[in-house]
PDB file of C-alpha atoms in Angstrom:
ATOM      1  CA  MET A   1       0.008   0.535  -0.340  1.00 50.00           C
ATOM      2  CA  ARG A   2       2.906   2.552   0.550  1.00 48.00           C
ATOM      3  CA  ARG A   3       4.750   1.956  -2.494  1.00 48.00           C
ATOM      4  CA  ALA A   4       1.511   2.496  -4.436  1.00 45.00           C
ATOM      5  CA  ARG A   5       0.633   5.876  -2.684  1.00 46.00           C
ATOM      6  CA  ARG A   6       4.555   6.939  -3.872  1.00 47.00           C
ATOM      7  CA  LEU A   7       3.920   5.627  -7.375  1.00 43.00           C
ATOM      8  CA  LEU A   8       0.643   8.052  -6.874  1.00 41.00           C
ATOM      9  CA  ALA A   9       2.493  10.742  -5.814  1.00 46.00           C
ATOM     10  CA  VAL A  10       4.746  11.261  -8.712  1.00 44.00           C
ATOM     11  CA  PRO A  11       2.487  12.628 -11.310  1.00 46.00           C
ATOM     12  CA  LEU A  12       0.928  14.464  -8.864  1.00 42.00           C
ATOM     13  CA  LEU A  13       4.330  16.474  -8.434  1.00 41.00           C
ATOM     14  CA  ALA A  14       5.443  16.495 -11.610  1.00 43.00           C
ATOM     15  CA  VAL A  15       1.982  18.671 -12.211  1.00 39.00           C
ATOM     16  CA  LEU A  16       2.401  20.389  -9.730  1.00 39.00           C
ATOM     17  CA  ALA A  17       5.658  21.002 -10.920  1.00 41.00           C
ATOM     18  CA  ALA A  18       5.157  22.205 -14.351  1.00 44.00           C
ATOM     19  CA  GLY A  19       2.349  24.612 -13.691  1.00 44.00           C
ATOM     20  CA  CYS A  20       5.197  26.472 -11.200  1.00 44.00           C
ATOM     21  CA  GLY A  21       7.386  26.601 -14.088  1.00 46.00           C
ATOM     22  CA  ILE A  22       5.395  28.723 -16.574  1.00 39.00           C
ATOM     23  CA  ARG A  23       3.364  30.574 -14.276  1.00 42.00           C
ATOM     24  CA  ALA A  24       4.936  34.435 -15.056  1.00 42.00           C
ATOM     25  CA  THR A  25       5.500  36.059 -10.893  1.00 39.00           C
ATOM     26  CA  GLN A  26       6.893  39.793 -10.029  1.00 42.00           C
ATOM     27  CA  VAL A  27       8.304  38.605  -6.740  1.00 40.00           C
ATOM     28  CA  PRO A  28      12.351  39.778  -7.139  1.00 42.00           C
ATOM     29  CA  THR A  29      14.645  36.781  -7.068  1.00 39.00           C
ATOM     30  CA  ASP A  30      17.867  36.416  -6.756  1.00 43.00           C
ATOM     31  CA  PHE A  31      19.590  34.317  -9.459  1.00 38.00           C
ATOM     32  CA  GLY A  32      23.116  35.925  -9.941  1.00 42.00           C
ATOM     33  CA  ALA A  33      24.124  39.072 -11.619  1.00 40.00           C
ATOM     34  CA  ALA A  34      21.795  39.683 -15.075  1.00 41.00           C
ATOM     35  CA  PRO A  35      24.033  39.810 -18.293  1.00 42.00           C
ATOM     36  CA  SER A  36      26.347  42.314 -19.367  1.00 42.00           C
ATOM     37  CA  ARG A  37      25.127  43.191 -22.228  1.00 47.00           C
ATOM     38  CA  VAL A  38      21.799  42.672 -24.157  1.00 55.00           C
ATOM     39  CA  ARG A  39      21.492  42.453 -27.837  1.00 76.00           C
ATOM     40  CA  CYS A  40      21.862  45.272 -30.043  1.00 86.00           C
ATOM     41  CA  SER A  41      21.675  47.462 -26.674  1.00 78.00           C
ATOM     42  CA  LEU A  42      24.584  49.310 -26.169  1.00 72.00           C
ATOM     43  CA  SER A  43      24.232  50.494 -21.753  1.00 62.00           C
ATOM     44  CA  GLU A  44      25.896  54.130 -22.481  1.00 56.00           C
ATOM     45  CA  PRO A  45      26.806  56.459 -25.653  1.00 54.00           C
ATOM     46  CA  GLU A  46      30.215  56.562 -26.506  1.00 53.00           C
ATOM     47  CA  LEU A  47      30.029  59.951 -28.198  1.00 45.00           C
ATOM     48  CA  SER A  48      30.432  62.339 -24.547  1.00 44.00           C
ATOM     49  CA  THR A  49      33.911  62.536 -25.418  1.00 43.00           C
ATOM     50  CA  GLN A  50      34.233  63.469 -29.053  1.00 48.00           C
ATOM     51  CA  THR A  51      30.651  65.623 -30.013  1.00 47.00           C
ATOM     52  CA  SER A  52      32.794  69.047 -29.603  1.00 49.00           C
ATOM     53  CA  ARG A  53      35.360  67.680 -31.821  1.00 69.00           C
ATOM     54  CA  GLY A  54      32.145  66.609 -34.646  1.00 83.00           C
ATOM     55  CA  LEU A  55      28.883  66.672 -36.243  1.00 88.00           C
ATOM     56  CA  PRO A  56      26.660  63.411 -34.000  1.00 93.00           C
ATOM     57  CA  VAL A  57      25.374  61.581 -36.801  1.00 93.00           C
ATOM     58  CA  GLN A  58      23.811  58.426 -36.709  1.00 94.00           C
ATOM     59  CA  VAL A  59      24.697  55.264 -38.858  1.00 96.00           C
ATOM     60  CA  PHE A  60      22.482  51.944 -39.393  1.00 97.00           C
ATOM     61  CA  LEU A  61      24.365  49.021 -38.432  1.00 97.00           C
ATOM     62  CA  LEU A  62      23.451  45.116 -39.158  1.00 97.00           C
ATOM     63  CA  CYS A  63      22.226  43.706 -35.830  1.00 95.00           C
ATOM     64  CA  GLY A  64      20.309  40.478 -36.060  1.00 88.00           C
ATOM     65  CA  ALA A  65      18.085  40.244 -38.658  1.00 88.00           C
ATOM     66  CA  SER A  66      17.441  44.105 -38.718  1.00 95.00           C
ATOM     67  CA  LEU A  67      18.981  47.580 -39.624  1.00 96.00           C
ATOM     68  CA  VAL A  68      19.950  49.901 -36.135  1.00 96.00           C
ATOM     69  CA  ALA A  69      20.704  52.903 -35.437  1.00 95.00           C
ATOM     70  CA  VAL A  70      23.981  53.854 -33.739  1.00 94.00           C
ATOM     71  CA  ASP A  71      25.696  57.239 -32.789  1.00 93.00           C
ATOM     72  CA  ARG A  72      28.345  58.793 -34.524  1.00 93.00           C
ATOM     73  CA  VAL A  73      30.577  61.672 -35.422  1.00 92.00           C
ATOM     74  CA  VAL A  74      32.163  63.297 -38.486  1.00 92.00           C
ATOM     75  CA  ARG A  75      34.446  65.821 -38.962  1.00 89.00           C
ATOM     76  CA  VAL A  76      32.841  68.790 -41.524  1.00 85.00           C
ATOM     77  CA  PRO A  77      35.397  71.700 -42.112  1.00 82.00           C
ATOM     78  CA  ASP A  78      33.551  74.977 -40.878  1.00 80.00           C
ATOM     79  CA  GLY A  79      32.422  77.718 -42.955  1.00 75.00           C
ATOM     80  CA  ALA A  80      32.357  74.744 -46.086  1.00 73.00           C
ATOM     81  CA  ALA A  81      28.986  75.864 -48.864  1.00 78.00           C
ATOM     82  CA  ASP A  82      25.985  73.507 -48.504  1.00 82.00           C
ATOM     83  CA  SER A  83      27.199  71.298 -51.408  1.00 83.00           C
ATOM     84  CA  ARG A  84      30.648  71.061 -50.155  1.00 89.00           C
ATOM     85  CA  ARG A  85      29.100  69.932 -47.166  1.00 90.00           C
ATOM     86  CA  ARG A  86      26.236  67.704 -48.088  1.00 91.00           C
ATOM     87  CA  VAL A  87      29.595  65.612 -50.019  1.00 94.00           C
ATOM     88  CA  LEU A  88      31.545  65.986 -46.716  1.00 94.00           C
ATOM     89  CA  VAL A  89      29.284  64.837 -44.657  1.00 94.00           C
ATOM     90  CA  ALA A  90      28.006  61.395 -46.615  1.00 96.00           C
ATOM     91  CA  GLN A  91      31.991  60.834 -47.190  1.00 96.00           C
ATOM     92  CA  GLY A  92      31.676  61.028 -43.432  1.00 96.00           C
ATOM     93  CA  LEU A  93      28.873  58.804 -43.072  1.00 97.00           C
ATOM     94  CA  LEU A  94      30.519  56.122 -45.485  1.00 98.00           C
ATOM     95  CA  ASP A  95      33.373  56.310 -43.740  1.00 97.00           C
ATOM     96  CA  GLN A  96      31.717  55.087 -40.547  1.00 96.00           C
ATOM     97  CA  LEU A  97      30.181  52.728 -42.035  1.00 98.00           C
ATOM     98  CA  ALA A  98      33.164  51.220 -43.180  1.00 97.00           C
ATOM     99  CA  GLN A  99      34.583  51.253 -40.333  1.00 96.00           C
ATOM    100  CA  THR A 100      34.418  48.095 -37.897  1.00 95.00           C
ATOM    101  CA  PRO A 101      31.595  47.899 -35.161  1.00 94.00           C
ATOM    102  CA  SER A 102      34.022  49.000 -31.523  1.00 92.00           C
ATOM    103  CA  ALA A 103      34.647  46.467 -28.643  1.00 93.00           C
ATOM    104  CA  ALA A 104      31.051  47.936 -27.083  1.00 91.00           C
ATOM    105  CA  GLU A 105      29.011  47.419 -30.485  1.00 93.00           C
ATOM    106  CA  ARG A 106      30.316  44.024 -31.666  1.00 93.00           C
ATOM    107  CA  GLU A 107      30.208  42.122 -27.540  1.00 92.00           C
ATOM    108  CA  ALA A 108      26.242  43.678 -28.638  1.00 92.00           C
ATOM    109  CA  GLY A 109      26.019  41.968 -31.742  1.00 94.00           C
ATOM    110  CA  TYR A 110      26.659  44.701 -34.735  1.00 96.00           C
ATOM    111  CA  SER A 111      28.292  44.181 -37.724  1.00 97.00           C
ATOM    112  CA  THR A 112      28.505  45.617 -40.615  1.00 97.00           C
ATOM    113  CA  ASP A 113      28.703  45.107 -44.649  1.00 97.00           C
ATOM    114  CA  VAL A 114      30.036  48.335 -46.418  1.00 97.00           C
ATOM    115  CA  ARG A 115      33.707  47.935 -47.206  1.00 95.00           C
ATOM    116  CA  GLY A 116      35.940  51.032 -47.661  1.00 95.00           C
ATOM    117  CA  GLY A 117      37.488  52.428 -49.913  1.00 95.00           C
ATOM    118  CA  MET A 118      34.053  53.453 -51.441  1.00 97.00           C
ATOM    119  CA  THR A 119      34.165  57.532 -52.075  1.00 97.00           C
ATOM    120  CA  VAL A 120      31.274  59.979 -53.097  1.00 97.00           C
ATOM    121  CA  SER A 121      30.938  62.892 -54.960  1.00 95.00           C
ATOM    122  CA  GLY A 122      28.445  65.631 -56.035  1.00 94.00           C
ATOM    123  CA  PRO A 123      26.083  65.184 -59.169  1.00 93.00           C
ATOM    124  CA  GLY A 124      27.090  64.834 -62.760  1.00 90.00           C
ATOM    125  CA  PRO A 125      26.754  67.424 -65.361  1.00 88.00           C
ATOM    126  CA  HIS A 126      22.997  66.386 -66.212  1.00 88.00           C
ATOM    127  CA  ASP A 127      22.260  64.517 -62.317  1.00 92.00           C
ATOM    128  CA  PRO A 128      19.764  66.572 -60.031  1.00 91.00           C
ATOM    129  CA  GLU A 129      21.141  68.957 -57.821  1.00 90.00           C
ATOM    130  CA  ASP A 130      20.443  67.029 -54.460  1.00 91.00           C
ATOM    131  CA  ALA A 131      22.232  63.238 -56.376  1.00 94.00           C
ATOM    132  CA  LEU A 132      25.387  61.252 -55.016  1.00 96.00           C
ATOM    133  CA  ARG A 133      27.455  59.911 -56.481  1.00 96.00           C
ATOM    134  CA  LEU A 134      29.425  56.729 -55.589  1.00 97.00           C
ATOM    135  CA  SER A 135      32.404  55.421 -56.628  1.00 97.00           C
ATOM    136  CA  THR A 136      30.800  51.983 -56.461  1.00 96.00           C
ATOM    137  CA  SER A 137      27.523  51.578 -58.372  1.00 96.00           C
ATOM    138  CA  PRO A 138      24.410  50.765 -55.890  1.00 96.00           C
ATOM    139  CA  GLY A 139      23.626  47.993 -57.737  1.00 93.00           C
ATOM    140  CA  ALA A 140      26.751  46.262 -57.387  1.00 95.00           C
ATOM    141  CA  LEU A 141      26.036  46.400 -53.021  1.00 96.00           C
ATOM    142  CA  THR A 142      24.959  43.820 -51.239  1.00 95.00           C
ATOM    143  CA  SER A 143      21.700  43.792 -50.198  1.00 95.00           C
ATOM    144  CA  TYR A 144      22.549  45.074 -46.739  1.00 97.00           C
ATOM    145  CA  ALA A 145      25.115  47.283 -47.663  1.00 97.00           C
ATOM    146  CA  LEU A 146      22.814  49.183 -50.261  1.00 97.00           C
ATOM    147  CA  ALA A 147      20.084  49.327 -46.992  1.00 97.00           C
ATOM    148  CA  GLN A 148      22.787  50.423 -44.927  1.00 97.00           C
ATOM    149  CA  VAL A 149      23.960  53.328 -46.636  1.00 97.00           C
ATOM    150  CA  VAL A 150      20.502  54.269 -48.383  1.00 97.00           C
ATOM    151  CA  CYS A 151      19.688  54.186 -44.671  1.00 96.00           C
ATOM    152  CA  THR A 152      21.859  56.207 -43.335  1.00 97.00           C
ATOM    153  CA  LEU A 153      22.262  58.756 -46.177  1.00 97.00           C
ATOM    154  CA  SER A 154      18.360  59.613 -46.675  1.00 94.00           C
ATOM    155  CA  ASP A 155      18.496  60.049 -43.032  1.00 86.00           C
ATOM    156  CA  SER A 156      21.052  62.579 -42.639  1.00 91.00           C
ATOM    157  CA  ALA A 157      22.114  65.847 -43.580  1.00 85.00           C
ATOM    158  CA  ALA A 158      23.299  64.243 -47.357  1.00 86.00           C
ATOM    159  CA  ALA A 159      19.529  64.557 -47.954  1.00 85.00           C
ATOM    160  CA  GLU A 160      17.269  66.371 -48.348  1.00 76.00           C
ATOM    161  CA  GLY A 161      15.007  64.848 -44.957  1.00 74.00           C
ATOM    162  CA  ASP A 162      12.502  63.150 -46.701  1.00 81.00           C
ATOM    163  CA  GLY A 163      13.789  59.598 -45.662  1.00 84.00           C
ATOM    164  CA  SER A 164      15.055  59.158 -49.514  1.00 93.00           C
ATOM    165  CA  VAL A 165      18.244  60.002 -51.171  1.00 96.00           C
ATOM    166  CA  ILE A 166      19.605  60.018 -54.934  1.00 96.00           C
ATOM    167  CA  LEU A 167      22.288  57.684 -55.445  1.00 96.00           C
ATOM    168  CA  GLY A 168      24.257  57.111 -58.555  1.00 95.00           C
ATOM    169  CA  GLY A 169      27.442  54.806 -59.612  1.00 95.00           C
ATOM    170  CA  PRO A 170      30.407  56.294 -61.323  1.00 92.00           C
ATOM    171  CA  ARG A 171      30.044  55.486 -64.788  1.00 80.00           C
ATOM    172  CA  GLY A 172      26.746  58.125 -65.355  1.00 78.00           C
ATOM    173  CA  GLU A 173      24.177  55.300 -65.411  1.00 86.00           C
ATOM    174  CA  PRO A 174      21.093  56.882 -64.875  1.00 91.00           C
ATOM    175  CA  PRO A 175      20.800  57.712 -60.461  1.00 94.00           C
ATOM    176  CA  ARG A 176      17.380  56.915 -58.634  1.00 95.00           C
ATOM    177  CA  ARG A 177      16.329  57.668 -55.813  1.00 96.00           C
ATOM    178  CA  TYR A 178      16.330  55.484 -52.956  1.00 96.00           C
ATOM    179  CA  ALA A 179      13.674  55.095 -50.341  1.00 95.00           C
ATOM    180  CA  CYS A 180      14.591  53.889 -46.595  1.00 95.00           C
ATOM    181  CA  THR A 181      11.173  52.004 -45.070  1.00 94.00           C
ATOM    182  CA  GLY A 182      10.453  50.038 -42.052  1.00 94.00           C
ATOM    183  CA  ALA A 183      10.556  46.985 -44.220  1.00 94.00           C
ATOM    184  CA  VAL A 184      14.197  48.093 -45.516  1.00 95.00           C
ATOM    185  CA  ARG A 185      14.993  48.168 -41.541  1.00 95.00           C
ATOM    186  CA  SER A 186      13.413  45.208 -40.431  1.00 95.00           C
ATOM    187  CA  ARG A 187      14.577  42.951 -42.921  1.00 94.00           C
ATOM    188  CA  PRO A 188      17.375  44.499 -45.025  1.00 93.00           C
ATOM    189  CA  GLY A 189      19.021  41.166 -46.641  1.00 87.00           C
ATOM    190  CA  THR A 190      15.664  40.629 -48.741  1.00 86.00           C
ATOM    191  CA  LYS A 191      14.148  43.582 -48.803  1.00 83.00           C
ATOM    192  CA  GLU A 192      16.405  46.469 -51.276  1.00 87.00           C
ATOM    193  CA  PRO A 193      15.225  49.894 -50.750  1.00 93.00           C
ATOM    194  CA  PRO A 194      12.565  50.697 -53.374  1.00 95.00           C
ATOM    195  CA  SER A 195      13.912  53.194 -55.850  1.00 95.00           C
ATOM    196  CA  THR A 196      12.257  55.502 -58.813  1.00 95.00           C
ATOM    197  CA  GLU A 197      14.767  56.767 -62.183  1.00 90.00           C
ATOM    198  CA  VAL A 198      15.384  60.705 -61.814  1.00 89.00           C
ATOM    199  CA  THR A 199      16.304  62.912 -64.243  1.00 71.00           C
ATOM    200  CA  GLU A 200      17.276  66.321 -63.834  1.00 63.00           C
ATOM    201  CA  THR A 201      14.209  68.903 -63.019  1.00 54.00           C
TER     202      THR A 201
END
């Protein structure tokens, strides 16, 4: 009889344990220190000592399957004309995208698909005045890199501030207006920035 009671108690204990295991609680518990870094989240800005030496900007890095904005600083000479300033800001942003993320950013899961050496210039002879020409054709970039470039430039002083940017390559092909949409930010590897061909206005 005692053995039978023990056998009956085992399933009952299993049910109680399973129920307790999935129930949420608001009671504070102590399971040791929390993880030191939350994925795609930096604990504090790394620019506090740099902002006085340049223009605070944001660039879009890859983290997980999404694009995430990260604070950066680019240096632009004082007194630069507006057209020249746009190009200098754009070049600074490209350089920042091509840099290897910091140790803290890598620990948080950030990476970049933009390669170094890409340069940017102003509009060609028949381009709209706000167009930017890249030394690498936008179509030759990976979908990840193109999404990073489009979302970074369209959200900066290098663009008109309407969530889009006009980009062309080095060989005179017609430039296109690229838009950074929510779908591009959330799925940069599978959703390329939508674009439309533009002509001089």
